[in-house]
Amino acid sequence: AQKITQTQPGMFVQEKEAVTLDCTYDTSDPSYGLFWYKQPSSGEMIFLIYQGSYDQQNATEGRYSLNFQKARKSANLVISASQLGDSAMYFCAMREGSNFGNEKLTFGTGTRLTIIP
Amino acid sequence: KAGVTQTPRYLIKTRGQQVTLSCSPISGHRSVSWYQQTPGQGLQFLFEYFSETQRNKGNFPGRFSGRQFSNSRSEMNVSTLELGDSALYLCASSLGRGRGGYTFGSGTRLTVV
């Protein structure tokens, strides 16, 4: 079974609108971390936001927020007031376990977001 | 502060050759992870090094290897290159303590012909 599922291969959104990128995950470990990364066409992966499994509040970073629904195992990224520079691939990723030394990230297949002027 | 530096940015190699890629992490970061990104397989974990020791390894053949030096810089090596090794290779650095974000480099785009 896929550990990280991103069901939206591509999305087109009008500039200034809000957009939600979906991510569901699968793990039996009670301790895990969820990440969102942005990858522009240049290739580098840019860290956007992090949510720990024990965090009580949804994470927010500027225009980015993470809608964390633990019981549903979903961690959707919300971008408010989208900008042309938001056009990129977006990846959801998970790190499982709390053991010191587990630094492996499992990535979803990504969503290509295109912002329309 | 300086980010994660990967060299070279682009590389073209012939089947059967070997290649070495380099990653310099953020100062103070002791963990370096490597990922392979291809259109078909997506982003896949190769291995992770912490304080010169490999702690985690992904499901890749033995042709893929790596090492980490005392200054935390890491190299990965691919021997006997195959066409399917053509990919973007990304490295990420972190403190290595199981929490927090990972900072990625810009990647090395390897083309095998």
CSV table of C-alpha atoms in Angstrom, one decimal:
chain,number,residue,atom,x,y,z
A,1,ALA,CA,0.0,0.0,0.0
A,2,GLN,CA,1.1,3.5,-0.7
A,3,LYS,CA,2.3,5.3,2.4
A,4,ILE,CA,1.7,8.8,1.0
A,5,THR,CA,-1.1,9.4,-1.6
A,6,GLN,CA,-1.5,12.6,-3.5
A,7,THR,CA,-4.6,12.2,-5.8
A,8,GLN,CA,-4.3,15.4,-7.7
A,9,PRO,CA,-1.7,15.1,-10.5
A,10,GLY,CA,-2.3,18.6,-11.6
A,11,MET,CA,-4.3,21.7,-10.6
A,12,PHE,CA,-5.1,25.0,-12.2
A,13,VAL,CA,-6.0,27.9,-9.9
A,14,GLN,CA,-6.7,31.6,-10.6
A,15,GLU,CA,-4.2,34.0,-9.1
A,16,LYS,CA,-5.3,35.3,-5.6
A,17,GLU,CA,-7.5,32.4,-4.9
A,18,ALA,CA,-6.9,29.9,-2.1
A,19,VAL,CA,-5.9,26.3,-3.1
A,20,THR,CA,-5.9,23.0,-1.2
A,21,LEU,CA,-3.6,20.2,-2.1
A,22,ASP,CA,-4.6,16.8,-0.8
A,23,CYS,CA,-2.4,14.3,1.0
A,24,THR,CA,-3.4,11.1,2.8
A,25,TYR,CA,-0.9,8.9,4.6
A,26,ASP,CA,-0.8,5.4,6.0
A,27,THR,CA,1.2,4.4,9.0
A,28,SER,CA,0.7,2.3,12.1
A,29,ASP,CA,3.4,4.2,14.0
A,30,PRO,CA,1.9,6.6,16.5
A,31,SER,CA,4.9,8.9,16.1
A,32,TYR,CA,5.4,10.5,12.7
A,33,GLY,CA,6.1,13.8,11.0
A,34,LEU,CA,4.5,15.2,7.9
A,35,PHE,CA,6.2,17.6,5.5
A,36,TRP,CA,5.3,19.6,2.5
A,37,TYR,CA,7.9,20.6,-0.1
A,38,LYS,CA,7.7,22.8,-3.2
A,39,GLN,CA,9.8,21.9,-6.2
A,40,PRO,CA,10.1,24.6,-8.9
A,41,SER,CA,11.3,23.7,-12.4
A,42,SER,CA,14.9,24.4,-11.3
A,43,GLY,CA,14.8,21.2,-9.2
A,44,GLU,CA,15.5,22.2,-5.7
A,45,MET,CA,13.1,21.1,-2.9
A,46,ILE,CA,11.9,24.0,-0.8
A,47,PHE,CA,10.6,23.1,2.7
A,48,LEU,CA,7.2,24.7,3.3
A,49,ILE,CA,5.6,23.3,6.5
A,50,TYR,CA,5.9,20.5,9.1
A,51,GLN,CA,3.3,18.8,11.3
A,52,GLY,CA,4.2,16.4,14.0
A,53,SER,CA,1.7,13.6,14.9
A,54,TYR,CA,1.5,14.8,18.5
A,55,ASP,CA,1.1,18.5,17.6
A,56,GLN,CA,-2.2,19.8,18.9
A,57,GLN,CA,-2.5,22.7,16.6
A,58,ASN,CA,-2.5,22.8,12.8
A,59,ALA,CA,0.8,24.1,11.5
A,60,THR,CA,1.0,27.5,9.8
A,61,GLU,CA,3.8,29.3,8.0
A,62,GLY,CA,2.9,32.6,6.4
A,63,ARG,CA,0.5,31.8,3.5
A,64,TYR,CA,0.8,28.1,4.1
A,65,SER,CA,-1.3,26.1,6.5
A,66,LEU,CA,-1.6,22.4,7.1
A,67,ASN,CA,-5.1,21.0,7.6
A,68,PHE,CA,-4.2,18.0,9.8
A,69,GLN,CA,-7.0,15.5,10.3
A,70,LYS,CA,-5.4,12.7,12.3
A,71,ALA,CA,-8.4,10.3,12.4
A,72,ARG,CA,-8.7,10.6,8.6
A,73,LYS,CA,-5.0,10.4,8.1
A,74,SER,CA,-5.0,13.4,6.0
A,75,ALA,CA,-2.6,16.4,5.9
A,76,ASN,CA,-3.8,18.8,3.2
A,77,LEU,CA,-1.7,21.9,2.4
A,78,VAL,CA,-3.7,25.1,2.1
A,79,ILE,CA,-2.1,28.1,0.2
A,80,SER,CA,-4.0,31.3,0.7
A,81,ALA,CA,-4.0,34.1,-1.9
A,82,SER,CA,-2.1,32.2,-4.5
A,83,GLN,CA,0.7,34.0,-6.5
A,84,LEU,CA,2.2,33.3,-9.9
A,85,GLY,CA,5.4,32.2,-8.1
A,86,ASP,CA,3.5,29.4,-6.5
A,87,SER,CA,3.4,27.5,-9.8
A,88,ALA,CA,5.5,24.4,-9.1
A,89,MET,CA,5.3,20.7,-8.1
A,90,TYR,CA,4.3,20.1,-4.5
A,91,PHE,CA,5.2,17.0,-2.5
A,92,CYS,CA,3.8,15.6,0.7
A,93,ALA,CA,6.3,13.5,2.7
A,94,MET,CA,6.3,11.5,5.9
A,95,ARG,CA,8.9,10.4,8.4
A,96,GLU,CA,7.8,7.5,10.6
A,97,GLY,CA,8.9,6.7,14.1
A,98,SER,CA,10.4,8.6,16.9
A,99,ASN,CA,13.6,6.7,17.1
A,100,PHE,CA,16.7,8.8,16.9
A,101,GLY,CA,18.3,7.9,13.6
A,102,ASN,CA,15.3,7.5,11.4
A,103,GLU,CA,15.7,10.2,8.8
A,104,LYS,CA,14.1,8.6,5.8
A,105,LEU,CA,11.4,10.6,4.1
A,106,THR,CA,8.7,8.8,2.1
A,107,PHE,CA,7.3,11.0,-0.6
A,108,GLY,CA,4.0,11.1,-2.5
A,109,THR,CA,3.9,11.4,-6.3
A,110,GLY,CA,3.3,15.1,-6.2
A,111,THR,CA,0.8,17.7,-7.5
A,112,ARG,CA,1.7,20.1,-10.3
A,113,LEU,CA,0.1,23.4,-9.4
A,114,THR,CA,-0.3,26.1,-12.1
A,115,ILE,CA,-1.4,29.6,-11.2
A,116,ILE,CA,-3.3,31.4,-13.9
A,117,PRO,CA,-3.0,35.2,-14.1
B,1,LYS,CA,24.0,30.9,6.3
B,2,ALA,CA,25.1,28.9,3.3
B,3,GLY,CA,22.6,26.2,2.1
B,4,VAL,CA,23.2,22.7,0.9
B,5,THR,CA,25.7,22.6,-2.0
B,6,GLN,CA,25.6,19.8,-4.5
B,7,THR,CA,28.2,19.4,-7.2
B,8,PRO,CA,28.2,19.1,-10.1
B,9,ARG,CA,24.8,20.4,-11.2
B,10,TYR,CA,24.8,18.5,-14.4
B,11,LEU,CA,26.6,15.4,-15.6
B,12,ILE,CA,26.6,13.2,-18.7
B,13,LYS,CA,28.1,9.8,-18.5
B,14,THR,CA,28.3,6.7,-20.7
B,15,ARG,CA,26.9,3.3,-19.7
B,16,GLY,CA,29.3,1.3,-17.7
B,17,GLN,CA,31.2,4.2,-16.3
B,18,GLN,CA,31.1,5.2,-12.7
B,19,VAL,CA,30.2,8.6,-11.2
B,20,THR,CA,30.7,10.4,-7.9
B,21,LEU,CA,28.4,13.1,-6.6
B,22,SER,CA,29.1,15.5,-3.8
B,23,CYS,CA,27.0,17.1,-1.1
B,24,SER,CA,28.1,19.7,1.4
B,25,PRO,CA,25.5,20.1,4.2
B,26,ILE,CA,24.5,23.2,6.2
B,27,SER,CA,27.1,24.0,8.8
B,28,GLY,CA,26.3,22.2,12.0
B,29,HIS,CA,24.1,19.6,10.3
B,30,ARG,CA,25.5,16.1,10.8
B,31,SER,CA,22.9,14.1,8.8
B,32,VAL,CA,23.0,13.8,5.0
B,33,SER,CA,20.4,11.8,3.1
B,34,TRP,CA,20.4,11.0,-0.6
B,35,TYR,CA,17.3,10.7,-2.9
B,36,GLN,CA,16.9,9.7,-6.5
B,37,GLN,CA,14.1,11.4,-8.5
B,38,THR,CA,12.9,9.9,-11.8
B,39,PRO,CA,9.6,10.5,-13.7
B,40,GLY,CA,8.7,6.8,-13.4
B,41,GLN,CA,9.6,6.1,-9.8
B,42,GLY,CA,9.3,9.5,-8.2
B,43,LEU,CA,11.4,10.4,-5.2
B,44,GLN,CA,13.1,7.4,-3.6
B,45,PHE,CA,15.4,7.2,-0.6
B,46,LEU,CA,18.9,6.0,-1.2
B,47,PHE,CA,20.7,6.2,2.1
B,48,GLU,CA,21.5,8.4,5.1
B,49,TYR,CA,24.7,9.2,6.9
B,50,PHE,CA,25.2,10.6,10.3
B,51,SER,CA,28.7,11.2,11.8
B,52,GLU,CA,30.4,9.2,9.1
B,53,THR,CA,28.1,6.1,9.6
B,54,GLN,CA,25.4,4.9,7.3
B,55,ARG,CA,22.2,4.6,9.5
B,56,ASN,CA,19.6,3.9,6.9
B,57,LYS,CA,19.6,2.4,3.4
B,58,GLY,CA,16.9,2.3,0.7
B,59,ASN,CA,16.2,-0.5,-1.7
B,60,PHE,CA,18.8,0.1,-4.3
B,61,PRO,CA,21.5,-2.3,-5.7
B,62,GLY,CA,25.0,-2.4,-4.4
B,63,ARG,CA,26.2,-0.3,-7.3
B,64,PHE,CA,25.0,2.7,-5.3
B,65,SER,CA,27.2,3.5,-2.4
B,66,GLY,CA,28.1,6.5,-0.3
B,67,ARG,CA,30.3,7.9,2.4
B,68,GLN,CA,30.5,10.8,4.8
B,69,PHE,CA,33.6,12.6,5.9
B,70,SER,CA,34.5,14.1,9.3
B,71,ASN,CA,33.3,17.5,8.1
B,72,SER,CA,29.9,16.0,7.3
B,73,ARG,CA,30.3,16.4,3.6
B,74,SER,CA,29.0,13.3,1.8
B,75,GLU,CA,29.6,11.7,-1.5
B,76,MET,CA,27.6,9.1,-3.4
B,77,ASN,CA,29.0,6.8,-6.0
B,78,VAL,CA,27.3,4.8,-8.7
B,79,SER,CA,29.4,2.2,-10.4
B,80,THR,CA,28.7,0.5,-13.8
B,81,LEU,CA,26.1,3.1,-14.8
B,82,GLU,CA,22.9,2.0,-16.5
B,83,LEU,CA,20.5,4.0,-18.6
B,84,GLY,CA,18.0,3.8,-15.9
B,85,ASP,CA,20.3,5.6,-13.5
B,86,SER,CA,19.5,8.8,-15.3
B,87,ALA,CA,17.8,10.9,-12.7
B,88,LEU,CA,18.0,14.0,-10.5
B,89,TYR,CA,19.9,13.1,-7.4
B,90,LEU,CA,19.0,15.2,-4.4
B,91,CYS,CA,20.7,15.4,-1.0
B,92,ALA,CA,19.2,16.7,2.2
B,93,SER,CA,20.8,17.8,5.4
B,94,SER,CA,19.4,17.9,8.9
B,95,LEU,CA,20.5,18.0,12.5
B,96,GLY,CA,19.8,14.3,12.5
B,97,ARG,CA,17.9,14.2,15.8
B,98,GLY,CA,14.5,13.0,14.4
B,99,ARG,CA,12.7,16.3,14.3
B,100,GLY,CA,12.5,19.4,12.2
B,101,GLY,CA,12.9,20.1,8.5
B,102,TYR,CA,15.3,18.9,6.0
B,103,THR,CA,17.1,21.3,3.7
B,104,PHE,CA,17.7,20.1,0.2
B,105,GLY,CA,20.3,21.0,-2.3
B,106,SER,CA,19.6,21.9,-5.9
B,107,GLY,CA,20.4,18.5,-7.1
B,108,THR,CA,22.7,16.8,-9.6
B,109,ARG,CA,21.1,15.9,-12.9
B,110,LEU,CA,22.8,12.8,-14.2
B,111,THR,CA,22.2,11.6,-17.8
B,112,VAL,CA,23.5,8.2,-18.8
B,113,VAL,CA,23.9,7.7,-22.5
